[in-house]
PDB file of C-alpha atoms in Angstrom:
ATOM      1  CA  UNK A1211     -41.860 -83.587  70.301  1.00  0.00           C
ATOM      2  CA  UNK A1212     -42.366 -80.004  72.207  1.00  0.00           C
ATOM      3  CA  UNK A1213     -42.738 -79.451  75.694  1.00  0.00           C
ATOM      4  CA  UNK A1214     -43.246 -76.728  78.239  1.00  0.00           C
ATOM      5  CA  UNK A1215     -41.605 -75.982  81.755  1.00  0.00           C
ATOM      6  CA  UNK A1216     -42.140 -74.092  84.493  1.00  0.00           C
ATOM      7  CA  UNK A1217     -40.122 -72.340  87.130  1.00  0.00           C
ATOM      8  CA  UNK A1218     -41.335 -72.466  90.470  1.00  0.00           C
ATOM      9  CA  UNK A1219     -39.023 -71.312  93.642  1.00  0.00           C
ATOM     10  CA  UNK A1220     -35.385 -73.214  92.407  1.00  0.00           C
ATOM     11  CA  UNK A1221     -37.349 -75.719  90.634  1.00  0.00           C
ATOM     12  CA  UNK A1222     -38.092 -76.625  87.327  1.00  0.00           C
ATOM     13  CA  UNK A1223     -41.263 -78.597  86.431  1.00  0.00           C
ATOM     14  CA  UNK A1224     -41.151 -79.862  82.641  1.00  0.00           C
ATOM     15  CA  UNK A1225     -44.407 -80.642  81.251  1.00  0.00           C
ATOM     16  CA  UNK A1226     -44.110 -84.246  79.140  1.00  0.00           C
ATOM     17  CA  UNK A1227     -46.615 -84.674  76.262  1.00  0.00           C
ATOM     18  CA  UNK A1228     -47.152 -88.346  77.632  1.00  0.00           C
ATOM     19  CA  UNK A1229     -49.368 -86.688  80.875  1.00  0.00           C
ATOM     20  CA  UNK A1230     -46.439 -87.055  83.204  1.00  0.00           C
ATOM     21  CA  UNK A1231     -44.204 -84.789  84.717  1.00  0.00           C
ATOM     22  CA  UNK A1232     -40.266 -84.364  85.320  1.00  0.00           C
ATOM     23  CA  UNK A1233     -38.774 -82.034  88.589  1.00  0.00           C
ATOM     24  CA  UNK A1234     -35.422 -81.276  86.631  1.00  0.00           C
ATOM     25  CA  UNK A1235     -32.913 -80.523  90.039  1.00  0.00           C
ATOM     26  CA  UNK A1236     -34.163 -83.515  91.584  1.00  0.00           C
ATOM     27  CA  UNK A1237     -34.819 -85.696  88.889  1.00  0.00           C
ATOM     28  CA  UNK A1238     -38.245 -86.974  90.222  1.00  0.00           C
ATOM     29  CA  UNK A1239     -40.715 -88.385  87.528  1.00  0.00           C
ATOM     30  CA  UNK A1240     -44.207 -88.080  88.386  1.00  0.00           C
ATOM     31  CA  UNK A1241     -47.391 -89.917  87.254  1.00  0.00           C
ATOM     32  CA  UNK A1242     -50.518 -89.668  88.437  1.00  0.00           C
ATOM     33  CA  UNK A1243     -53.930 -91.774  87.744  1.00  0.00           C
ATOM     34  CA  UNK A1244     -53.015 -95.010  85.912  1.00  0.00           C
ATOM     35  CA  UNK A1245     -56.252 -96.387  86.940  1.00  0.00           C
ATOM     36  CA  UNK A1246     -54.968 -99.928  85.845  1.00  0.00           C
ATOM     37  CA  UNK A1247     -57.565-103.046  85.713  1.00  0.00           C
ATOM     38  CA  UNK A1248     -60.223-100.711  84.506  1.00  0.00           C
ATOM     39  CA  UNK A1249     -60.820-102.339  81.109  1.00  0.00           C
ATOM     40  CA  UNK A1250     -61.388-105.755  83.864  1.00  0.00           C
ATOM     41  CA  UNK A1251     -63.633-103.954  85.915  1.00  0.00           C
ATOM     42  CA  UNK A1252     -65.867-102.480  83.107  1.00  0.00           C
ATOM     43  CA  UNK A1253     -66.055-105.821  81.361  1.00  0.00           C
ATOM     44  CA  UNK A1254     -67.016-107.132  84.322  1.00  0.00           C
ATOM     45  CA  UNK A1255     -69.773-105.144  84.597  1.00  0.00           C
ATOM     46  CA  UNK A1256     -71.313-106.093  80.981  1.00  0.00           C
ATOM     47  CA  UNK A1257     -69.293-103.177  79.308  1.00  0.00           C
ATOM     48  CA  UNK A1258     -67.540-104.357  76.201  1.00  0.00           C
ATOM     49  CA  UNK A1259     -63.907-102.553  76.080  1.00  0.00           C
ATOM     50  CA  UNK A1260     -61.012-103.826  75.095  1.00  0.00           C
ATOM     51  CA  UNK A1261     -57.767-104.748  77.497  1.00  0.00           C
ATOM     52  CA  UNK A1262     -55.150-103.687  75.235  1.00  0.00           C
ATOM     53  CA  UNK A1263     -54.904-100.072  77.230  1.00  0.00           C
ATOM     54  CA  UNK A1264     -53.006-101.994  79.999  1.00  0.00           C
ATOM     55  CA  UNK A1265     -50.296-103.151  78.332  1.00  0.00           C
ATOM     56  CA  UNK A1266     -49.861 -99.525  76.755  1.00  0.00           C
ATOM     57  CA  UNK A1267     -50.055 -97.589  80.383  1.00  0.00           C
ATOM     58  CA  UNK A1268     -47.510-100.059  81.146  1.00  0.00           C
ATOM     59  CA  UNK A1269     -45.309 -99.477  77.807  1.00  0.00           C
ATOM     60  CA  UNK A1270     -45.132 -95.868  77.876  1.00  0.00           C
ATOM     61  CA  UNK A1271     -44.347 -96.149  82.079  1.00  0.00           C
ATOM     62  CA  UNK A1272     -41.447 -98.427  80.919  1.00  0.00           C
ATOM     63  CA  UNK A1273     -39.938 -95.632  78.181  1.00  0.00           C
ATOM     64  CA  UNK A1274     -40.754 -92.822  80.185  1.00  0.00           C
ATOM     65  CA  UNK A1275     -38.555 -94.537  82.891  1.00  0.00           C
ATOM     66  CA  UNK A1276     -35.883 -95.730  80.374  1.00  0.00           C
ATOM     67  CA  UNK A1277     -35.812 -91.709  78.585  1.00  0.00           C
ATOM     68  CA  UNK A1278     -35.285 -90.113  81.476  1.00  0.00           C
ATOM     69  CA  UNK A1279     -33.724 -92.292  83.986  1.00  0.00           C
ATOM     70  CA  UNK A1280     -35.013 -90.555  86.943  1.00  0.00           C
ATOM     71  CA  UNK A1281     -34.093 -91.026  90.339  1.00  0.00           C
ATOM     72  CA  UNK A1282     -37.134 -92.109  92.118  1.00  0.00           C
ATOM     73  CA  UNK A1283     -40.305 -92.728  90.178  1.00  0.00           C
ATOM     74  CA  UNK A1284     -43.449 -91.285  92.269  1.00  0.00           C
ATOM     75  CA  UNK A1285     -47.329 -92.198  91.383  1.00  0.00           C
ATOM     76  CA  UNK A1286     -49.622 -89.362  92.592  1.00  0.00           C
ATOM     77  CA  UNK A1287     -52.272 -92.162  93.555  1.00  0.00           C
ATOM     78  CA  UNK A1288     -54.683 -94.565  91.595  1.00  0.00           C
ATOM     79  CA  UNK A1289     -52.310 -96.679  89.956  1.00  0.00           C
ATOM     80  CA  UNK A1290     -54.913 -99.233  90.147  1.00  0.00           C
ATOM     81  CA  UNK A1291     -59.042 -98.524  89.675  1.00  0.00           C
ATOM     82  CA  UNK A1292     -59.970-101.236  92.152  1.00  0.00           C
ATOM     83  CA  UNK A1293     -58.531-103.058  94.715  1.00  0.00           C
ATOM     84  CA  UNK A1294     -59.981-106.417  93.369  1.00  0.00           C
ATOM     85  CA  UNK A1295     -59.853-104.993  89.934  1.00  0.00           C
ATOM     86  CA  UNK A1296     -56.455-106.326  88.873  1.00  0.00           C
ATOM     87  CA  UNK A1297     -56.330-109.653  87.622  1.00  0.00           C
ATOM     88  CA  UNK A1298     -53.640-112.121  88.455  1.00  0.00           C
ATOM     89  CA  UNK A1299     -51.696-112.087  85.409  1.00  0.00           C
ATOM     90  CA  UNK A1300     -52.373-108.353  84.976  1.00  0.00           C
ATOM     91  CA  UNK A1301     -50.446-108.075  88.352  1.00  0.00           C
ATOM     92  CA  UNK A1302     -47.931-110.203  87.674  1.00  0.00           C
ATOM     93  CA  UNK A1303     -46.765-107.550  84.749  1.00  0.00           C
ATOM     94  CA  UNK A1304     -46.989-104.615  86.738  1.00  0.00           C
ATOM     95  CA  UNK A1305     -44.662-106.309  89.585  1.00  0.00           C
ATOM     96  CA  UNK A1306     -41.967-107.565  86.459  1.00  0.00           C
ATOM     97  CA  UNK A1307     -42.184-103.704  85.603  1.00  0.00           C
ATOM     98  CA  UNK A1308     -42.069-102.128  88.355  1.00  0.00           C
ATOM     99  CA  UNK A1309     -38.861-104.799  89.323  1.00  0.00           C
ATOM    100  CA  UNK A1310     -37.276-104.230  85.953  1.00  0.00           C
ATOM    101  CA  UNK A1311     -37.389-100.337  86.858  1.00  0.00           C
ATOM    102  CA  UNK A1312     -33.498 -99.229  87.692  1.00  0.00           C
ATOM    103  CA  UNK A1313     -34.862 -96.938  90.600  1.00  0.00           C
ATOM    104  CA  UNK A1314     -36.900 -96.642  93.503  1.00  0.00           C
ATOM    105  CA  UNK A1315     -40.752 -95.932  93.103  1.00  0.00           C
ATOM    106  CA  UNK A1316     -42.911 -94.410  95.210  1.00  0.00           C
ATOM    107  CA  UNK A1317     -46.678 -94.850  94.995  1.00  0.00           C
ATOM    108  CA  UNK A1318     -48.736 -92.461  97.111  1.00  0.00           C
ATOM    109  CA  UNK A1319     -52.076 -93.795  97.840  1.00  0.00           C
ATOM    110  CA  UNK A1320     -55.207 -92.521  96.124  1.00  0.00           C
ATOM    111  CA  UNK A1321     -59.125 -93.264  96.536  1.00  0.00           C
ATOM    112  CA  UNK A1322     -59.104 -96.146  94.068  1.00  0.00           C
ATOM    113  CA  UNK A1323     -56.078 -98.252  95.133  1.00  0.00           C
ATOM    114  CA  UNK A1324     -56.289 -98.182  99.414  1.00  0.00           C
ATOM    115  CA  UNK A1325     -55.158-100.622 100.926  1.00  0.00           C
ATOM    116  CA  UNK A1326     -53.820-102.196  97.941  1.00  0.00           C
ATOM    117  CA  UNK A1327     -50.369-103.710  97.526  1.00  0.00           C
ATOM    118  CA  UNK A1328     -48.774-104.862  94.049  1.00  0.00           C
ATOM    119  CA  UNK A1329     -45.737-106.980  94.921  1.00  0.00           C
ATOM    120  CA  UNK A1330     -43.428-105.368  97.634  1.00  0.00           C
ATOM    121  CA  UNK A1331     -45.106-101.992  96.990  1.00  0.00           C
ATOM    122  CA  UNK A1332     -48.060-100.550  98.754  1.00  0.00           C
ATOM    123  CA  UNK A1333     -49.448 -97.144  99.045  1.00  0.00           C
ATOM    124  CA  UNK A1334     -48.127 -94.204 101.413  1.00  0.00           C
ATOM    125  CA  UNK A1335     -49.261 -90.849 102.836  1.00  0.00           C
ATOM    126  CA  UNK A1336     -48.596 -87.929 101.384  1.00  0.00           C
ATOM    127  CA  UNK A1337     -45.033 -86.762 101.474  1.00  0.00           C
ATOM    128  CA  UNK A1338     -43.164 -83.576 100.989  1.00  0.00           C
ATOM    129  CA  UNK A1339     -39.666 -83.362  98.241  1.00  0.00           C
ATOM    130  CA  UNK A1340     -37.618 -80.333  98.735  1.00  0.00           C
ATOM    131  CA  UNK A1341     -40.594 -77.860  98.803  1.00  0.00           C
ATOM    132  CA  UNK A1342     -43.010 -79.506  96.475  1.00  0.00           C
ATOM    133  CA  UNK A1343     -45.803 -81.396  98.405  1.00  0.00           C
ATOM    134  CA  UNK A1344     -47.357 -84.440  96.915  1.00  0.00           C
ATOM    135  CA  UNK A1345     -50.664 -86.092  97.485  1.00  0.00           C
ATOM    136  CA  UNK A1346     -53.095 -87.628  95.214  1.00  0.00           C
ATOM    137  CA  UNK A1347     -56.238 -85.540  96.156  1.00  0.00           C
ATOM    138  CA  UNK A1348     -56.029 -81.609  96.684  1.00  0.00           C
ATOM    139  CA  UNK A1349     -54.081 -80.508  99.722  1.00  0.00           C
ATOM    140  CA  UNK A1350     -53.283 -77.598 101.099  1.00  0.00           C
ATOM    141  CA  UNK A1351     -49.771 -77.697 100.787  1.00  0.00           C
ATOM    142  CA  UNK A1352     -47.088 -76.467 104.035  1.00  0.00           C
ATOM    143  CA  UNK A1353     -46.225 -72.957 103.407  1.00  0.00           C
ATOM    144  CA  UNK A1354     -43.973 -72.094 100.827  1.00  0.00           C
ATOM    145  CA  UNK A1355     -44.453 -75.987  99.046  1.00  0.00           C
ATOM    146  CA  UNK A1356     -46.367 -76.536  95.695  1.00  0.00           C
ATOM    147  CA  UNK A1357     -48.762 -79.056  96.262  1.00  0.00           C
ATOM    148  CA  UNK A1358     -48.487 -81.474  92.943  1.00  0.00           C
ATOM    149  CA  UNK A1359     -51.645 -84.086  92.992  1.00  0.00           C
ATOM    150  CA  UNK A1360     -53.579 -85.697  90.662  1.00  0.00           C
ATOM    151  CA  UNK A1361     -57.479 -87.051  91.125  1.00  0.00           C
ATOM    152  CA  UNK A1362     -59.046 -84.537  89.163  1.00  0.00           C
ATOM    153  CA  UNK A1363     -58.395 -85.518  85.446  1.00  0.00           C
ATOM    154  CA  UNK A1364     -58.162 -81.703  83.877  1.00  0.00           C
ATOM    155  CA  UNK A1365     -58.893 -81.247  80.616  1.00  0.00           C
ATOM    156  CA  UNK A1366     -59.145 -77.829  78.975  1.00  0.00           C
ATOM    157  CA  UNK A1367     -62.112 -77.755  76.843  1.00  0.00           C
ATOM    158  CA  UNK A1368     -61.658 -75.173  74.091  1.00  0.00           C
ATOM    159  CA  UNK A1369     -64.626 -74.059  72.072  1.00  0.00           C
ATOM    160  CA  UNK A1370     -65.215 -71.699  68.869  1.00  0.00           C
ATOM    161  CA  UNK A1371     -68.538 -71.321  67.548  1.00  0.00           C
ATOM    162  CA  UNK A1372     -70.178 -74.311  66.918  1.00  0.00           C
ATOM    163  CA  UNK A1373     -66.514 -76.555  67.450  1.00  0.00           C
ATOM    164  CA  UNK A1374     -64.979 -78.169  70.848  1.00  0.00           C
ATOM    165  CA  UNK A1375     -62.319 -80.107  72.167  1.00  0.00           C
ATOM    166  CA  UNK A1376     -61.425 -81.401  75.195  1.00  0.00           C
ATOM    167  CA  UNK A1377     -57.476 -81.880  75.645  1.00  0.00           C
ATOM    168  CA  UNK A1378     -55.909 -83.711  78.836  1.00  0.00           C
ATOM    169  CA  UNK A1379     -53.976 -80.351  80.510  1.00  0.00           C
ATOM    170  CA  UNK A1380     -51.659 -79.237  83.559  1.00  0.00           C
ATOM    171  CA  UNK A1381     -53.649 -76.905  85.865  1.00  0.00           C
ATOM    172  CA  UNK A1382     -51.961 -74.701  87.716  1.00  0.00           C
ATOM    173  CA  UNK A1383     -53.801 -72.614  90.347  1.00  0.00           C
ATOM    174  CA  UNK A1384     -50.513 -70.259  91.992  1.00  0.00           C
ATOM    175  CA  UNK A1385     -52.850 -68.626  94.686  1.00  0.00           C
ATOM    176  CA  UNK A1386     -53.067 -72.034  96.827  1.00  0.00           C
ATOM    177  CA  UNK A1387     -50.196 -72.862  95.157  1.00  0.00           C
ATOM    178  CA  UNK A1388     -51.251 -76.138  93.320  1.00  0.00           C
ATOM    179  CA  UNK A1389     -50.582 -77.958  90.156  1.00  0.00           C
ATOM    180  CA  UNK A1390     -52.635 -80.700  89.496  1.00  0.00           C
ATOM    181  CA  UNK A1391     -51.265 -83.559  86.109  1.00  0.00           C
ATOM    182  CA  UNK A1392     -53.340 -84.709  84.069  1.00  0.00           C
ATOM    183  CA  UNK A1393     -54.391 -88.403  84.353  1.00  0.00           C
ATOM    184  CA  UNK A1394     -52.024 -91.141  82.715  1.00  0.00           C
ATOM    185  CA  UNK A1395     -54.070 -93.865  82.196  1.00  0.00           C
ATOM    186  CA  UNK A1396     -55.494 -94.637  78.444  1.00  0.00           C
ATOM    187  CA  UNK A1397     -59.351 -95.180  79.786  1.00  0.00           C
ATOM    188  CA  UNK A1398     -59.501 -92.706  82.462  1.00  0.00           C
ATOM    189  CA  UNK A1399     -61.308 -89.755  81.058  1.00  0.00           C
ATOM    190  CA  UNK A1400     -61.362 -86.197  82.241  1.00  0.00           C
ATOM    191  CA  UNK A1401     -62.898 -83.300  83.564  1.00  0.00           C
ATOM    192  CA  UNK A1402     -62.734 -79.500  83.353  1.00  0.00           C
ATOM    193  CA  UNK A1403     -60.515 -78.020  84.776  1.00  0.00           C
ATOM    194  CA  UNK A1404     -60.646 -74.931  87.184  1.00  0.00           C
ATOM    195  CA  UNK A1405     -61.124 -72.117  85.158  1.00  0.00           C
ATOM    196  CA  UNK A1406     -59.061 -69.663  87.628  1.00  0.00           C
ATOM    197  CA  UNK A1407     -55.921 -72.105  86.613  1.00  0.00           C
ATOM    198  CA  UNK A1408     -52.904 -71.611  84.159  1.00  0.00           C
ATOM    199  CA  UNK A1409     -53.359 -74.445  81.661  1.00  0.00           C
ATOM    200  CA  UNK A1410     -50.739 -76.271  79.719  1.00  0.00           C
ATOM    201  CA  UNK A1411     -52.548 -78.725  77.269  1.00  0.00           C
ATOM    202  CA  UNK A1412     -51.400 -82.084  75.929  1.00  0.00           C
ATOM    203  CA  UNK A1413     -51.641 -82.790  71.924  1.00  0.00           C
ATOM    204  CA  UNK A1414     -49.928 -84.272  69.711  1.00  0.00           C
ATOM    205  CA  UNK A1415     -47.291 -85.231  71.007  1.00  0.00           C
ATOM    206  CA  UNK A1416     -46.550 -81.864  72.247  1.00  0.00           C
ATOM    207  CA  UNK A1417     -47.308 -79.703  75.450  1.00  0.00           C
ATOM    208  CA  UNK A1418     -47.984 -75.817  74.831  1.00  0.00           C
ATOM    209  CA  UNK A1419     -49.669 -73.380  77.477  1.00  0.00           C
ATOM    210  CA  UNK A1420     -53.583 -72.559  76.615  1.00  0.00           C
ATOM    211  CA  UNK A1421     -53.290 -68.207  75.894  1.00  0.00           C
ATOM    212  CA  UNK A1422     -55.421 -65.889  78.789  1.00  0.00           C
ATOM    213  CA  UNK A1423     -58.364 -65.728  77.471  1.00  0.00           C
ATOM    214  CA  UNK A1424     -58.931 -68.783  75.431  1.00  0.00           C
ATOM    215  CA  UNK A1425     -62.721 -69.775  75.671  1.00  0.00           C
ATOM    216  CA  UNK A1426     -62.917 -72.444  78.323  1.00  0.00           C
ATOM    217  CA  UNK A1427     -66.178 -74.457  80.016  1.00  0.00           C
ATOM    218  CA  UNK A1428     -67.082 -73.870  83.762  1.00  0.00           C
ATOM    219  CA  UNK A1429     -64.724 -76.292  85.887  1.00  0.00           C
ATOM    220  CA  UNK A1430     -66.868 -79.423  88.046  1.00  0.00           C
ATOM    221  CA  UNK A1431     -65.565 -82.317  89.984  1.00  0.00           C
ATOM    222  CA  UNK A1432     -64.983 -85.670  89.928  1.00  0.00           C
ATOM    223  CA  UNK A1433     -67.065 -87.375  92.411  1.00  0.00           C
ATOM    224  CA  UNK A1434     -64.600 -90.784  92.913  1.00  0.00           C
TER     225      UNK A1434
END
């Protein structure tokens, strides 16, 4: 497994091939876009998908947590896709996880999950961590804080002749400063991302940063 860092005023952000991200000096791990009870809310609309997404979202949020042992777990906002999206026994996992987790977790709200509580946890504004800011949409951060979000879903779609791929990435526009993750979730999708940004992309197992120049799709936006 290979990943990437970067260095940003004291801090060092480490890129983790499973779409989340570790601050090193203050041993935050950060997730954004779970978008659990999706696979519910699609079936429920006459879409056939499987359910078996859920339990791996919650599997690699479990290892992530046991690998690194971080001191406070942080969700950048959609943990779930709907508030009435999340079935009973669905819920009743997340709260056993998020119990069995040996720190505290902090889940900032996002568009999808307002107003929604799982357990003894509910959603909170955004919040600043020893100059990085963290919301779930695109702030503009206080000055001198990197605003780390989530909500857009980058991917970095590379393209040669007639071929193209779309890989989840890390986006990092330094002019606002921002750095938005990609989305965790299994069903979540993804969208380009801006093309003024650095991009790290996520494959196989492995995080490496896309080269200047690399041929790249005009970036658009997620409308929810």
């Amino acid at each position: 497994m290979s990943v990437s860092s970067l260095q940003w005023n004291g801090q060092t952000l480490v890129f983790l091939p499973e779409k989340a991200l570790w601050v090193e000096q203050q041993r935050l791990l950060l997730i954004a876009d779970v978008h659990l009870g999706k696979a519910d809310h699609l079936q429920a609309h006459g879409i056939a998908i499987p359910s078996d997404g859920e339990r791996a979202n919650l599997e690699r949020i479990a290892q992530l947590s046991q690998r690194w042992q971080p001191a406070e777990l942080i969700v950048l906002g959609d943990l779930v896709h709907h508030p009435k999206a999340v079935s009973g026994e669905l819920e009743e996992r997340v709260v056993a996880l998020l119990d069995s987790l040996n720190c505290p977790i902090t889940w900032v709200e996002g568009n999808h999950d307002r107003r929604r509580r799982l357990g003894q946890l509910q959603g909170q504004p955004s919040q600043s961590r020893q100059g990085v800011w963290l919301s779930h949409e695109p702030e503009m951060p206080p000055e001198g804080q990197l605003n780390i979000c989530g909500h857009l879903h980058p991917v970095s779609i590379l393209r040669q002749t007639s071929d193209q791929m779309r890989l989840p990435c890390f986006s990092l526009v330094r002019s606002i400063p921002r750095l938005v993750l990609p989305a965790f979730g299994c069903l979540t999708g993804g969208f380009p991302a801006d093309r003024s940004s650095e991009q790290w992309v996520v494959a196989d197992e492995t995080v490496l940063p896309l080269p200047n120049g690399s041929p790249r799709r005009r970036a658009w936006r997620p409308r929810g």
